[in-house]
Amino acid sequence: MKLARRSQASAQIPTSSMSDIAFLLILFFMVTTVFSSEKGLKITLPKAEATQRIRLRSNTTNVWIDKNNSISIDDKIIPNNEMFAGVIQGKLVDKPDLVVLLRVDKDARYGLVSDLIEKMKEVKALKLTFSTQFKNL
């Protein structure tokens, strides 16, 4: 008795709809991606003759001080100066090589800025930069 052999199915992958699937995936990721933007206080940066661009890294935290002397750390308003050192110290625990980027309005009170720098020294946040705008001559 002879047994009939089964014919083998072709081992091809249908690729006719592959481009449609790739396009839909790209479209899905474009629509669902959220870009974060800085929502700090509205400030006017002072102008400087010499500036140097720093690379924004994950170990950078932004401190905003506006002309009304309101303080914001990474888009969170700090109600009083006494809380400032605690917030910075908490960030230092998470990121020991923290760089504090001060974005101070040109009309802000310098005494407040000086006080905040002293508080950063107390909690050993010694890496500090100031944000400025380039002054065209």
XYZ file of N, CA and C in Angstrom:
411
model
N 0.818 -1.145 0.000
C 0.000 0.000 0.000
C 0.887 1.242 0.000
N 0.643 2.095 -0.941
C 1.429 3.311 -1.088
C 0.738 4.448 -0.361
N 1.558 5.202 0.387
C 1.042 6.382 1.060
C 1.401 7.611 0.247
N 0.478 8.469 0.116
C 0.730 9.689 -0.647
C 1.470 10.691 0.244
N 2.507 11.258 -0.310
C 3.274 12.265 0.438
C 2.548 13.601 0.401
N 2.643 14.245 1.528
C 2.047 15.576 1.577
C 2.988 16.567 0.916
N 2.422 17.477 0.231
C 3.273 18.501 -0.378
C 3.626 19.528 0.697
N 4.871 19.953 0.718
C 5.323 20.904 1.733
C 4.833 22.307 1.383
N 4.392 22.986 2.416
C 3.925 24.353 2.221
C 5.129 25.264 2.018
N 4.939 26.309 1.277
C 6.057 27.214 1.025
C 6.404 27.971 2.310
N 7.673 28.221 2.522
C 8.158 28.881 3.732
C 8.409 30.358 3.483
N 7.542 30.992 2.767
C 7.711 32.405 2.479
C 6.845 33.235 3.420
N 7.376 34.369 3.802
C 6.633 35.297 4.643
C 6.016 36.344 3.724
N 4.731 36.552 3.835
C 4.110 37.559 2.963
C 4.571 38.965 3.379
N 5.186 39.656 2.462
C 5.731 40.985 2.763
C 4.959 42.106 2.081
N 3.844 41.802 1.523
C 3.112 42.840 0.799
C 2.574 43.928 1.737
N 2.237 43.599 2.962
C 1.705 44.611 3.880
C 2.757 45.098 4.880
N 4.003 44.723 4.704
C 5.061 45.108 5.642
C 5.253 46.628 5.680
N 5.198 47.283 4.543
C 5.378 48.735 4.528
C 4.212 49.439 5.222
N 3.012 48.907 5.083
C 1.859 49.491 5.775
C 2.019 49.387 7.289
N 2.476 48.250 7.749
C 2.672 48.048 9.185
C 3.756 48.982 9.707
N 4.865 49.108 8.967
C 5.952 49.995 9.390
C 5.468 51.446 9.439
N 4.709 51.861 8.446
C 4.179 53.225 8.431
C 3.251 53.470 9.617
N 2.395 52.520 9.931
C 1.487 52.675 11.066
C 2.245 52.726 12.390
N 3.311 51.943 12.523
C 4.122 51.999 13.741
C 4.800 53.356 13.892
N 5.356 53.862 12.801
C 5.998 55.182 12.853
C 4.969 56.251 13.210
N 3.810 56.191 12.597
C 2.745 57.152 12.881
C 2.289 57.056 14.339
N 2.166 55.845 14.853
C 1.763 55.652 16.247
C 2.759 56.293 17.195
N 4.052 56.062 16.995
C 5.057 56.622 17.891
C 5.159 58.140 17.757
N 4.925 58.667 16.559
C 4.943 60.122 16.390
C 3.784 60.772 17.139
N 2.639 60.147 17.127
C 1.458 60.718 17.768
C 1.528 60.586 19.286
N 2.064 59.488 19.789
C 2.046 59.246 21.233
C 3.256 59.790 21.968
N 4.269 60.272 21.265
C 5.457 60.801 21.930
C 5.150 62.162 22.540
N 5.603 62.347 23.763
C 5.409 63.605 24.475
C 6.766 64.261 24.649
N 6.882 65.494 24.203
C 8.117 66.241 24.362
C 7.982 67.135 25.579
N 8.962 67.055 26.470
C 8.909 67.902 27.660
C 9.494 69.267 27.335
N 8.874 70.270 27.874
C 9.381 71.619 27.687
C 9.543 72.256 29.051
N 10.462 73.183 29.149
C 10.706 73.849 30.416
C 9.554 74.793 30.717
N 9.030 74.668 31.914
C 7.894 75.493 32.306
C 8.267 76.356 33.492
N 9.496 76.778 33.554
C 9.962 77.570 34.684
C 9.329 78.948 34.714
N 9.753 79.718 35.652
C 9.240 81.074 35.797
C 9.624 81.920 34.593
N 8.833 82.940 34.301
C 9.136 83.841 33.185
C 10.224 84.802 33.627
N 11.376 84.707 32.974
C 12.510 85.545 33.357
C 13.143 86.168 32.127
N 13.880 87.248 32.352
C 14.704 87.876 31.327
C 16.147 87.700 31.767
N 16.892 86.896 31.021
C 18.268 86.602 31.416
C 19.158 87.815 31.209
N 20.161 87.989 32.082
C 21.124 89.069 31.862
C 21.996 88.757 30.652
N 22.568 89.789 30.066
C 23.417 89.609 28.886
C 24.875 89.526 29.320
N 25.655 88.728 28.579
C 27.076 88.561 28.879
C 27.864 88.655 27.585
N 29.097 89.156 27.677
C 29.940 89.280 26.488
C 30.552 87.950 26.097
N 30.856 87.108 27.061
C 31.437 85.799 26.775
C 30.547 84.737 27.405
N 30.082 83.815 26.595
C 29.247 82.733 27.101
C 29.826 81.408 26.659
N 29.464 80.375 27.374
C 29.898 79.031 27.022
C 28.705 78.110 27.183
N 28.432 77.338 26.164
C 27.283 76.434 26.200
C 27.669 75.179 26.973
N 26.790 74.775 27.889
C 27.014 73.514 28.585
C 26.053 72.490 28.018
N 26.488 71.261 28.038
C 25.619 70.188 27.572
C 24.639 69.859 28.687
N 23.365 69.876 28.351
C 22.365 69.514 29.349
C 22.453 68.014 29.581
N 22.676 67.674 30.805
C 22.819 66.278 31.163
C 21.714 65.900 32.133
N 21.644 64.638 32.403
C 20.613 64.166 33.326
C 20.919 64.565 34.761
N 22.157 64.991 35.044
C 22.505 65.382 36.412
C 22.401 66.892 36.613
N 21.676 67.577 35.747
C 21.499 69.024 35.854
C 20.124 69.325 36.435
N 20.073 70.267 37.356
C 18.791 70.736 37.876
C 18.697 72.239 37.651
N 17.533 72.708 37.262
C 17.320 74.121 36.948
C 16.701 74.846 38.129
N 17.304 75.966 38.517
C 16.760 76.835 39.556
C 16.411 78.152 38.882
N 15.131 78.539 38.941
C 14.641 79.756 38.318
C 14.360 80.784 39.403
N 14.792 82.022 39.190
C 14.448 83.134 40.079
C 13.950 84.266 39.186
N 12.689 84.673 39.375
C 12.141 85.726 38.518
C 12.300 87.093 39.173
N 11.795 88.130 38.501
C 11.984 89.500 38.995
C 11.219 89.763 40.282
N 10.237 88.928 40.607
C 9.495 89.050 41.866
C 10.134 88.226 42.976
N 11.326 87.685 42.710
C 12.095 86.863 43.650
C 11.390 85.560 44.007
N 10.573 85.031 43.102
C 9.982 83.705 43.271
C 11.007 82.670 42.840
N 11.068 81.559 43.557
C 12.058 80.520 43.289
C 11.341 79.270 42.802
N 11.880 78.668 41.756
C 11.338 77.434 41.209
C 12.501 76.476 40.960
N 12.347 75.240 41.395
C 13.357 74.209 41.135
C 12.703 73.151 40.259
N 13.216 72.996 39.046
C 12.681 72.025 38.086
C 11.158 72.106 37.991
N 10.655 73.296 37.726
C 9.235 73.567 37.494
C 8.358 73.410 38.731
N 8.947 73.381 39.919
C 8.167 73.322 41.162
C 8.483 74.566 41.977
N 7.464 75.342 42.284
C 7.632 76.583 43.047
C 8.018 76.245 44.488
N 9.048 76.927 44.992
C 9.477 76.782 46.381
C 8.883 77.963 47.150
N 8.006 77.713 48.136
C 7.310 78.826 48.793
C 8.202 79.713 49.648
N 9.277 79.170 50.225
C 10.162 80.019 51.032
C 11.609 79.561 50.883
N 12.526 80.435 51.263
C 13.951 80.162 51.070
C 14.450 79.024 51.951
N 13.803 78.786 53.092
C 14.270 77.759 54.007
C 14.135 76.362 53.405
N 13.161 76.163 52.540
C 12.968 74.855 51.912
C 13.975 74.594 50.803
N 14.621 75.642 50.301
C 15.519 75.522 49.157
C 16.648 74.531 49.431
N 17.320 74.678 50.569
C 18.460 73.813 50.884
C 18.026 72.359 51.000
N 16.862 72.105 51.579
C 16.376 70.734 51.715
C 16.082 70.080 50.377
N 15.504 70.847 49.465
C 15.195 70.303 48.138
C 16.486 69.988 47.387
N 17.454 70.902 47.434
C 18.734 70.668 46.751
C 19.454 69.480 47.383
N 19.420 69.381 48.706
C 20.081 68.264 49.383
C 19.426 66.938 48.994
N 18.111 66.920 48.852
C 17.424 65.718 48.397
C 17.830 65.320 46.993
N 18.031 66.298 46.134
C 18.480 66.000 44.772
C 19.919 65.498 44.765
N 20.744 65.998 45.701
C 22.129 65.534 45.796
C 22.206 64.081 46.230
N 21.249 63.621 47.022
C 21.234 62.220 47.437
C 21.019 61.331 46.215
N 20.105 61.743 45.330
C 19.831 60.970 44.119
C 20.963 61.076 43.106
N 21.548 62.262 42.972
C 22.598 62.517 41.974
C 23.761 63.219 42.662
N 24.776 62.485 43.108
C 25.884 63.114 43.840
C 26.679 64.124 43.009
N 26.705 63.971 41.696
C 27.454 64.907 40.843
C 26.523 65.953 40.225
N 25.556 66.410 40.999
C 24.538 67.355 40.541
C 25.154 68.696 40.145
N 24.724 69.220 38.997
C 25.108 70.555 38.541
C 23.863 71.436 38.626
N 23.953 72.519 39.385
C 22.821 73.433 39.555
C 22.955 74.549 38.528
N 21.953 74.702 37.675
C 21.935 75.739 36.649
C 21.016 76.854 37.123
N 21.598 77.987 37.496
C 20.828 79.136 37.980
C 20.369 79.981 36.799
N 19.079 80.158 36.686
C 18.495 81.019 35.660
C 17.824 82.172 36.396
N 18.547 83.270 36.515
C 18.122 84.398 37.341
C 17.726 85.562 36.442
N 16.574 86.151 36.717
C 16.129 87.334 35.986
C 17.088 88.487 36.270
N 17.306 89.317 35.258
C 18.259 90.421 35.421
C 17.799 91.435 36.461
N 16.500 91.469 36.776
C 15.974 92.405 37.770
C 15.768 91.765 39.141
N 16.215 90.523 39.323
C 16.057 89.851 40.620
C 17.002 90.469 41.646
N 16.626 90.346 42.903
C 17.426 90.900 43.995
C 18.686 90.056 44.176
N 19.852 90.695 44.117
C 21.111 89.961 44.207
C 21.306 89.335 45.586
N 20.769 89.953 46.636
C 20.893 89.394 47.976
C 20.278 88.006 48.071
N 19.139 87.797 47.383
C 18.497 86.490 47.367
C 19.385 85.466 46.678
N 19.970 85.853 45.545
C 20.854 84.948 44.815
C 22.049 84.580 45.687
N 22.611 85.557 46.367
C 23.746 85.312 47.253
C 23.363 84.365 48.391
N 22.184 84.553 48.961
C 21.713 83.666 50.031
C 21.559 82.230 49.536
N 21.023 82.066 48.334
C 20.833 80.726 47.788
C 22.169 80.054 47.498
N 23.142 80.829 47.036
C 24.476 80.268 46.794
C 25.085 79.802 48.113
N 24.906 80.568 49.173
C 25.416 80.169 50.493
C 24.733 78.889 50.973
N 23.434 78.771 50.737
C 22.718 77.557 51.140
C 23.191 76.353 50.343
N 23.545 76.565 49.065
C 24.075 75.461 48.267
C 25.444 75.036 48.789
N 26.243 75.990 49.243
C 27.540 75.650 49.837
C 27.353 74.819 51.100
N 26.345 75.163 51.906
C 26.093 74.439 53.152
C 25.761 72.971 52.909
N 25.037 72.683 51.841
C 24.654 71.294 51.556
C 25.614 70.630 50.568
N 26.742 71.286 50.296
C 27.815 70.758 49.436
C 27.395 70.615 47.975
N 26.515 71.482 47.504
C 26.181 71.555 46.079
C 27.120 72.579 45.467
N 28.318 72.139 45.100
C 29.380 73.064 44.713
C 29.496 73.271 43.208
N 28.804 72.476 42.407
C 28.847 72.650 40.955
C 27.691 73.560 40.559
N 28.037 74.757 40.111
C 27.042 75.798 39.883
C 27.355 76.535 38.590
N 26.339 76.787 37.783
C 26.500 77.595 36.573
C 25.386 78.633 36.526
N 25.655 79.731 35.838
C 24.670 80.792 35.641
C 24.279 80.819 34.172
N 23.004 80.966 33.901
C 22.514 81.053 32.538
C 22.429 82.521 32.132
N 22.961 82.844 30.948
C 22.929 84.213 30.433
C 22.584 84.187 28.951
N 22.344 85.362 28.401
C 22.175 85.521 26.962
C 23.425 86.182 26.416
N 23.780 85.834 25.182
C 24.949 86.432 24.550
C 24.625 87.864 24.150
N 25.508 88.790 24.512
C 25.308 90.202 24.183
C 25.977 90.492 22.842
N 25.194 90.898 21.861
C 25.753 91.280 20.564
C 26.375 92.660 20.678
N 27.607 92.780 20.216
C 28.304 94.069 20.299
C 27.993 94.931 19.110
